[in-house]
PDB file of C-alpha atoms in Angstrom:
ATOM      1  CA  MET A   1      17.229 -21.307  36.288  1.00 65.00           C
ATOM      2  CA  LYS A   2      15.011 -25.526  36.462  1.00 68.00           C
ATOM      3  CA  ARG A   3      12.631 -23.423  38.283  1.00 71.00           C
ATOM      4  CA  PHE A   4      12.485 -21.235  35.107  1.00 65.00           C
ATOM      5  CA  ILE A   5      12.719 -23.637  33.144  1.00 71.00           C
ATOM      6  CA  GLN A   6      10.110 -25.818  34.655  1.00 70.00           C
ATOM      7  CA  ASN A   7       7.462 -22.785  34.647  1.00 67.00           C
ATOM      8  CA  ILE A   8       7.763 -22.634  30.680  1.00 69.00           C
ATOM      9  CA  LYS A   9       6.979 -26.505  30.450  1.00 70.00           C
ATOM     10  CA  ASN A  10       4.209 -25.681  32.548  1.00 71.00           C
ATOM     11  CA  ILE A  11       3.045 -23.011  30.707  1.00 70.00           C
ATOM     12  CA  TRP A  12       3.346 -24.646  27.443  1.00 68.00           C
ATOM     13  CA  LYS A  13       0.878 -26.979  28.349  1.00 73.00           C
ATOM     14  CA  VAL A  14      -2.286 -25.152  28.916  1.00 73.00           C
ATOM     15  CA  GLU A  15      -3.760 -25.195  24.992  1.00 77.00           C
ATOM     16  CA  GLU A  16      -4.915 -21.879  25.490  1.00 83.00           C
ATOM     17  CA  LEU A  17      -1.503 -19.843  26.571  1.00 84.00           C
ATOM     18  CA  ARG A  18      -0.104 -22.363  23.745  1.00 84.00           C
ATOM     19  CA  LYS A  19      -2.097 -21.125  20.714  1.00 89.00           C
ATOM     20  CA  ARG A  20      -1.345 -17.682  22.250  1.00 90.00           C
ATOM     21  CA  ILE A  21       2.411 -17.860  22.308  1.00 89.00           C
ATOM     22  CA  LEU A  22       2.579 -19.588  18.468  1.00 91.00           C
ATOM     23  CA  LEU A  23      -0.291 -17.045  17.513  1.00 93.00           C
ATOM     24  CA  THR A  24       1.899 -13.950  18.369  1.00 93.00           C
ATOM     25  CA  LEU A  25       4.615 -15.767  17.833  1.00 92.00           C
ATOM     26  CA  THR A  26       3.281 -15.968  14.438  1.00 94.00           C
ATOM     27  CA  LEU A  27       2.010 -12.355  14.079  1.00 94.00           C
ATOM     28  CA  ILE A  28       5.388 -11.331  14.524  1.00 92.00           C
ATOM     29  CA  LEU A  29       7.633 -13.255  11.848  1.00 93.00           C
ATOM     30  CA  VAL A  30       5.053 -11.735   9.691  1.00 93.00           C
ATOM     31  CA  TYR A  31       5.893  -8.710  10.599  1.00 92.00           C
ATOM     32  CA  ARG A  32       9.504  -9.016   9.764  1.00 90.00           C
ATOM     33  CA  VAL A  33       8.585 -10.708   6.366  1.00 91.00           C
ATOM     34  CA  GLY A  34       7.185  -8.371   5.751  1.00 90.00           C
ATOM     35  CA  SER A  35      10.151  -5.459   6.364  1.00 88.00           C
ATOM     36  CA  PHE A  36      12.335  -7.024   3.828  1.00 89.00           C
ATOM     37  CA  VAL A  37       9.374  -7.201   1.360  1.00 91.00           C
ATOM     38  CA  ILE A  38      11.149  -4.078  -1.137  1.00 92.00           C
ATOM     39  CA  LEU A  39       8.857  -1.409  -2.819  1.00 92.00           C
ATOM     40  CA  PRO A  40       8.208  -2.179  -6.326  1.00 90.00           C
ATOM     41  CA  GLY A  41      10.725  -0.884  -8.455  1.00 90.00           C
ATOM     42  CA  VAL A  42      12.708   0.475  -6.131  1.00 91.00           C
ATOM     43  CA  ASN A  43      16.608  -0.264  -6.911  1.00 89.00           C
ATOM     44  CA  TYR A  44      17.899  -1.938  -3.778  1.00 86.00           C
ATOM     45  CA  THR A  45      21.235  -1.937  -4.717  1.00 87.00           C
ATOM     46  CA  ALA A  46      21.911   1.484  -5.213  1.00 86.00           C
ATOM     47  CA  LEU A  47      20.351   1.542  -2.406  1.00 85.00           C
ATOM     48  CA  MET A  48      22.445  -0.328  -0.374  1.00 83.00           C
ATOM     49  CA  ASN A  49      25.341   1.067  -2.138  1.00 85.00           C
ATOM     50  CA  ALA A  50      24.418   4.103  -0.806  1.00 81.00           C
ATOM     51  CA  GLN A  51      23.803   3.340   3.165  1.00 74.00           C
ATOM     52  CA  ALA A  52      27.609   1.249   2.379  1.00 74.00           C
ATOM     53  CA  ASN A  53      28.793   4.927   1.437  1.00 74.00           C
ATOM     54  CA  GLY A  54      26.903   7.919   3.225  1.00 62.00           C
ATOM     55  CA  GLY A  55      26.419   5.045   6.443  1.00 59.00           C
ATOM     56  CA  GLN A  56      22.450   7.056   8.177  1.00 62.00           C
ATOM     57  CA  ASN A  57      22.420   9.766   9.952  1.00 64.00           C
ATOM     58  CA  THR A  58      20.714   9.884  13.535  1.00 68.00           C
ATOM     59  CA  LEU A  59      16.944   9.801  12.692  1.00 72.00           C
ATOM     60  CA  GLU A  60      17.780   7.531   9.959  1.00 74.00           C
ATOM     61  CA  THR A  61      19.318   5.059  12.284  1.00 71.00           C
ATOM     62  CA  LEU A  62      16.425   5.938  14.853  1.00 73.00           C
ATOM     63  CA  LEU A  63      13.356   5.034  12.305  1.00 75.00           C
ATOM     64  CA  SER A  64      15.196   2.269  11.391  1.00 75.00           C
ATOM     65  CA  LEU A  65      14.900   0.874  15.164  1.00 72.00           C
ATOM     66  CA  PHE A  66      11.107   1.427  15.442  1.00 72.00           C
ATOM     67  CA  SER A  67       9.604   0.116  12.135  1.00 75.00           C
ATOM     68  CA  GLY A  68      12.540  -3.143  12.677  1.00 74.00           C
ATOM     69  CA  GLY A  69      14.276  -2.042   9.581  1.00 77.00           C
ATOM     70  CA  GLY A  70      11.740  -1.001   6.693  1.00 83.00           C
ATOM     71  CA  PHE A  71      12.762   2.513   6.677  1.00 86.00           C
ATOM     72  CA  THR A  72      16.169   2.046   5.594  1.00 84.00           C
ATOM     73  CA  ASN A  73      15.014  -0.634   3.551  1.00 86.00           C
ATOM     74  CA  ALA A  74      12.323   0.619   1.770  1.00 89.00           C
ATOM     75  CA  SER A  75      10.027  -1.681   2.903  1.00 92.00           C
ATOM     76  CA  VAL A  76       6.332  -2.556   2.431  1.00 93.00           C
ATOM     77  CA  MET A  77       6.206  -1.770   6.107  1.00 90.00           C
ATOM     78  CA  ALA A  78       8.682   1.148   5.861  1.00 91.00           C
ATOM     79  CA  LEU A  79       6.482   3.402   7.920  1.00 91.00           C
ATOM     80  CA  GLY A  80       6.162   1.289  10.321  1.00 88.00           C
ATOM     81  CA  ILE A  81       3.463   1.461  13.001  1.00 89.00           C
ATOM     82  CA  MET A  82       4.970   5.258  14.226  1.00 89.00           C
ATOM     83  CA  PRO A  83       1.916   6.884  12.516  1.00 92.00           C
ATOM     84  CA  TYR A  84      -0.512   4.936  13.990  1.00 93.00           C
ATOM     85  CA  ILE A  85       1.017   5.981  17.127  1.00 92.00           C
ATOM     86  CA  SER A  86       1.377   9.742  16.586  1.00 92.00           C
ATOM     87  CA  ALA A  87      -2.077   9.214  14.923  1.00 94.00           C
ATOM     88  CA  SER A  88      -3.128   7.690  19.123  1.00 93.00           C
ATOM     89  CA  ILE A  89      -1.188  10.389  20.782  1.00 93.00           C
ATOM     90  CA  ILE A  90      -3.206  13.348  19.043  1.00 93.00           C
ATOM     91  CA  MET A  91      -6.250  11.412  19.957  1.00 91.00           C
ATOM     92  CA  GLN A  92      -5.551  11.695  23.529  1.00 90.00           C
ATOM     93  CA  LEU A  93      -4.619  15.392  23.696  1.00 91.00           C
ATOM     94  CA  LEU A  94      -7.981  16.455  21.251  1.00 90.00           C
ATOM     95  CA  GLY A  95      -9.456  14.040  24.002  1.00 86.00           C
ATOM     96  CA  MET A  96      -8.005  16.936  27.014  1.00 87.00           C
ATOM     97  CA  ALA A  97      -9.258  20.036  24.681  1.00 86.00           C
ATOM     98  CA  VAL A  98     -12.082  18.439  22.333  1.00 85.00           C
ATOM     99  CA  PRO A  99     -15.242  18.119  24.402  1.00 88.00           C
ATOM    100  CA  ALA A 100     -17.163  16.281  21.823  1.00 87.00           C
ATOM    101  CA  VAL A 101     -13.297  14.040  21.516  1.00 85.00           C
ATOM    102  CA  GLN A 102     -14.094  14.098  26.150  1.00 86.00           C
ATOM    103  CA  LYS A 103     -17.612  13.136  25.915  1.00 88.00           C
ATOM    104  CA  MET A 104     -16.688   9.325  23.873  1.00 87.00           C
ATOM    105  CA  GLN A 105     -14.474   8.996  25.924  1.00 84.00           C
ATOM    106  CA  ASN A 106     -16.648   9.254  28.463  1.00 85.00           C
ATOM    107  CA  GLU A 107     -18.852   6.323  27.142  1.00 84.00           C
ATOM    108  CA  GLY A 108     -17.049   3.377  27.289  1.00 82.00           C
ATOM    109  CA  GLU A 109     -16.631   0.675  25.167  1.00 83.00           C
ATOM    110  CA  SER A 110     -19.003   1.469  22.208  1.00 86.00           C
ATOM    111  CA  GLY A 111     -16.874   5.667  23.219  1.00 86.00           C
ATOM    112  CA  ARG A 112     -13.685   3.667  22.946  1.00 87.00           C
ATOM    113  CA  LYS A 113     -14.246   1.646  19.574  1.00 89.00           C
ATOM    114  CA  ARG A 114     -15.082   4.684  18.597  1.00 90.00           C
ATOM    115  CA  ILE A 115     -12.135   6.481  19.027  1.00 91.00           C
ATOM    116  CA  ASN A 116     -10.050   3.212  17.636  1.00 91.00           C
ATOM    117  CA  ASN A 117     -12.456   4.010  14.337  1.00 92.00           C
ATOM    118  CA  TYR A 118     -10.646   7.494  14.243  1.00 93.00           C
ATOM    119  CA  THR A 119      -7.392   7.006  15.544  1.00 94.00           C
ATOM    120  CA  ARG A 120      -7.439   4.855  11.868  1.00 94.00           C
ATOM    121  CA  ILE A 121      -8.713   7.579  10.227  1.00 95.00           C
ATOM    122  CA  LEU A 122      -6.538   9.626  11.432  1.00 95.00           C
ATOM    123  CA  THR A 123      -3.431   7.102  10.658  1.00 95.00           C
ATOM    124  CA  ILE A 124      -4.724   6.240   7.304  1.00 96.00           C
ATOM    125  CA  ILE A 125      -3.917  10.532   6.870  1.00 96.00           C
ATOM    126  CA  ILE A 126      -1.177  10.479   8.737  1.00 96.00           C
ATOM    127  CA  CYS A 127       0.630   7.585   5.706  1.00 95.00           C
ATOM    128  CA  ALA A 128      -0.259  10.185   3.044  1.00 95.00           C
ATOM    129  CA  LEU A 129       1.458  12.294   4.430  1.00 95.00           C
ATOM    130  CA  GLN A 130       4.571  11.271   5.397  1.00 94.00           C
ATOM    131  CA  ALA A 131       4.764   8.194   2.201  1.00 95.00           C
ATOM    132  CA  PRO A 132       5.490  10.960  -0.313  1.00 94.00           C
ATOM    133  CA  SER A 133       8.215  12.355   1.699  1.00 93.00           C
ATOM    134  CA  TYR A 134      10.012   9.283   2.865  1.00 93.00           C
ATOM    135  CA  LEU A 135       9.827   8.471  -1.064  1.00 93.00           C
ATOM    136  CA  THR A 136      11.247  12.055  -2.109  1.00 92.00           C
ATOM    137  CA  LEU A 137      14.121  12.372   1.341  1.00 89.00           C
ATOM    138  CA  TYR A 138      15.422   9.324   1.120  1.00 89.00           C
ATOM    139  CA  VAL A 139      14.504   7.085  -1.366  1.00 90.00           C
ATOM    140  CA  GLN A 140      14.909   9.387  -3.952  1.00 89.00           C
ATOM    141  CA  SER A 141      18.264  11.601  -2.436  1.00 87.00           C
ATOM    142  CA  LYS A 142      19.357   7.542  -2.160  1.00 86.00           C
ATOM    143  CA  GLY A 143      19.289   7.221  -5.558  1.00 86.00           C
ATOM    144  CA  ALA A 144      16.803   4.362  -5.455  1.00 87.00           C
ATOM    145  CA  MET A 145      13.822   5.839  -7.145  1.00 90.00           C
ATOM    146  CA  PRO A 146      12.591   3.429 -10.771  1.00 88.00           C
ATOM    147  CA  VAL A 147      14.093   5.469 -13.612  1.00 83.00           C
ATOM    148  CA  ASP A 148      10.277   5.948 -14.931  1.00 83.00           C
ATOM    149  CA  ALA A 149       9.480   6.576 -11.329  1.00 83.00           C
ATOM    150  CA  ASN A 150       5.589   8.258 -13.341  1.00 90.00           C
ATOM    151  CA  THR A 151       2.156   9.514 -11.505  1.00 91.00           C
ATOM    152  CA  PHE A 152       1.237   5.783 -11.188  1.00 93.00           C
ATOM    153  CA  TRP A 153       4.020   4.545  -9.932  1.00 92.00           C
ATOM    154  CA  TRP A 154       3.847   7.236  -7.160  1.00 94.00           C
ATOM    155  CA  THR A 155       0.609   6.080  -6.987  1.00 95.00           C
ATOM    156  CA  GLN A 156       0.840   2.937  -5.913  1.00 94.00           C
ATOM    157  CA  THR A 157       3.693   2.605  -3.989  1.00 95.00           C
ATOM    158  CA  ILE A 158       2.071   5.712  -1.661  1.00 95.00           C
ATOM    159  CA  LEU A 159      -0.765   3.035  -1.774  1.00 96.00           C
ATOM    160  CA  VAL A 160       1.429   0.256  -0.589  1.00 96.00           C
ATOM    161  CA  LEU A 161       2.916   2.946   2.513  1.00 95.00           C
ATOM    162  CA  ILE A 162      -0.419   3.364   3.561  1.00 96.00           C
ATOM    163  CA  ALA A 163      -1.009  -0.455   3.251  1.00 95.00           C
ATOM    164  CA  GLY A 164       1.467  -1.672   4.606  1.00 94.00           C
ATOM    165  CA  SER A 165       1.269   0.750   8.176  1.00 94.00           C
ATOM    166  CA  MET A 166      -1.834  -0.253   8.751  1.00 95.00           C
ATOM    167  CA  PHE A 167      -1.065  -4.308   8.167  1.00 95.00           C
ATOM    168  CA  ALA A 168       1.380  -3.306  10.812  1.00 93.00           C
ATOM    169  CA  VAL A 169      -1.629  -2.090  13.271  1.00 93.00           C
ATOM    170  CA  TRP A 170      -3.081  -5.087  12.110  1.00 94.00           C
ATOM    171  CA  LEU A 171      -0.738  -6.935  13.304  1.00 94.00           C
ATOM    172  CA  GLY A 172      -0.375  -5.626  16.803  1.00 92.00           C
ATOM    173  CA  GLU A 173      -4.410  -5.321  17.341  1.00 92.00           C
ATOM    174  CA  ARG A 174      -4.075  -9.131  16.419  1.00 94.00           C
ATOM    175  CA  ILE A 175      -2.011 -10.333  18.719  1.00 94.00           C
ATOM    176  CA  THR A 176      -3.375  -7.833  22.186  1.00 92.00           C
ATOM    177  CA  ASP A 177      -6.606  -9.857  21.018  1.00 91.00           C
ATOM    178  CA  LYS A 178      -5.802 -13.339  20.763  1.00 90.00           C
ATOM    179  CA  GLY A 179      -2.034 -13.271  21.888  1.00 89.00           C
ATOM    180  CA  ILE A 180       0.226 -12.227  24.182  1.00 87.00           C
ATOM    181  CA  GLY A 181       0.985  -8.918  25.796  1.00 86.00           C
ATOM    182  CA  ASN A 182       0.366  -5.724  24.002  1.00 89.00           C
ATOM    183  CA  GLY A 183       0.583  -5.934  20.095  1.00 90.00           C
ATOM    184  CA  ILE A 184       2.042  -2.868  19.240  1.00 89.00           C
ATOM    185  CA  SER A 185       4.345  -2.380  22.208  1.00 88.00           C
ATOM    186  CA  LEU A 186       5.626  -5.632  21.253  1.00 89.00           C
ATOM    187  CA  LEU A 187       6.158  -4.817  18.217  1.00 88.00           C
ATOM    188  CA  ILE A 188       8.493  -1.816  18.376  1.00 86.00           C
ATOM    189  CA  THR A 189      10.479  -3.534  20.891  1.00 87.00           C
ATOM    190  CA  VAL A 190      10.944  -6.798  18.008  1.00 85.00           C
ATOM    191  CA  GLY A 191      11.511  -3.954  16.170  1.00 79.00           C
ATOM    192  CA  ILE A 192      14.328  -2.225  18.342  1.00 80.00           C
ATOM    193  CA  LEU A 193      15.912  -5.748  19.086  1.00 80.00           C
ATOM    194  CA  ALA A 194      15.984  -7.043  15.619  1.00 74.00           C
ATOM    195  CA  ARG A 195      17.813  -3.904  14.519  1.00 66.00           C
ATOM    196  CA  LEU A 196      19.933  -2.762  17.658  1.00 66.00           C
ATOM    197  CA  PRO A 197      23.400  -4.595  17.361  1.00 58.00           C
ATOM    198  CA  GLU A 198      23.310  -2.836  13.134  1.00 57.00           C
ATOM    199  CA  ALA A 199      21.914   0.694  14.996  1.00 50.00           C
ATOM    200  CA  PHE A 200      24.871   0.593  17.209  1.00 52.00           C
ATOM    201  CA  ILE A 201      27.642  -0.598  14.909  1.00 50.00           C
ATOM    202  CA  ALA A 202      25.758   2.730  12.563  1.00 50.00           C
ATOM    203  CA  GLU A 203      25.991   5.221  15.623  1.00 50.00           C
ATOM    204  CA  LEU A 204      29.792   3.565  16.088  1.00 46.00           C
ATOM    205  CA  ASP A 205      31.085   4.977  12.597  1.00 50.00           C
ATOM    206  CA  ILE A 206      29.427   8.872  12.908  1.00 46.00           C
ATOM    207  CA  VAL A 207      30.938   8.819  15.974  1.00 45.00           C
ATOM    208  CA  THR A 208      34.445   8.063  14.924  1.00 47.00           C
ATOM    209  CA  GLY A 209      33.820   9.667  11.315  1.00 49.00           C
ATOM    210  CA  LYS A 210      34.443   6.244   9.552  1.00 50.00           C
TER     211      LYS A 210
END
């Protein structure tokens, strides 16, 4: 244990590592704060009452884990980084079936940048498809929709959800580039660790019928 503590002290003395650690912690904090910023107009009290009365099903609990709680909180980062992960998987599958994508994969750094750009575009498309479904199947089903939810509200909320998801991706990329470790994986891990106790209790309530 003493040796571990000494290693931590030695790492902290290195200026470059110290800056990277502080930047990583700051960006993680921003991500966690974002998961508690509620979407404009959403009735958070009604949402919490619905969760307290009806609990969460297994899928909602799982999505809440991967979004750091943003999904069940109806936050601006409710979609989390899952759309980006889905887009990355699709691009990898296309790399095995589409010659044009295979060619980009073999172009080195320039090809990697082009693939990353296409992945981001695909992420936006996936977010645009998921956002209305999230608002309808989750927020509306919990009775938390605004009473005067018109076309303007739907449009701005969908745009906010897309922006929130892309901002989460940007945070992950900044951690990867200027922080410590893989940013996307780190955000997923932090989200899971933050929600694991609550998810365990929710699952226990489902099993016991409470």
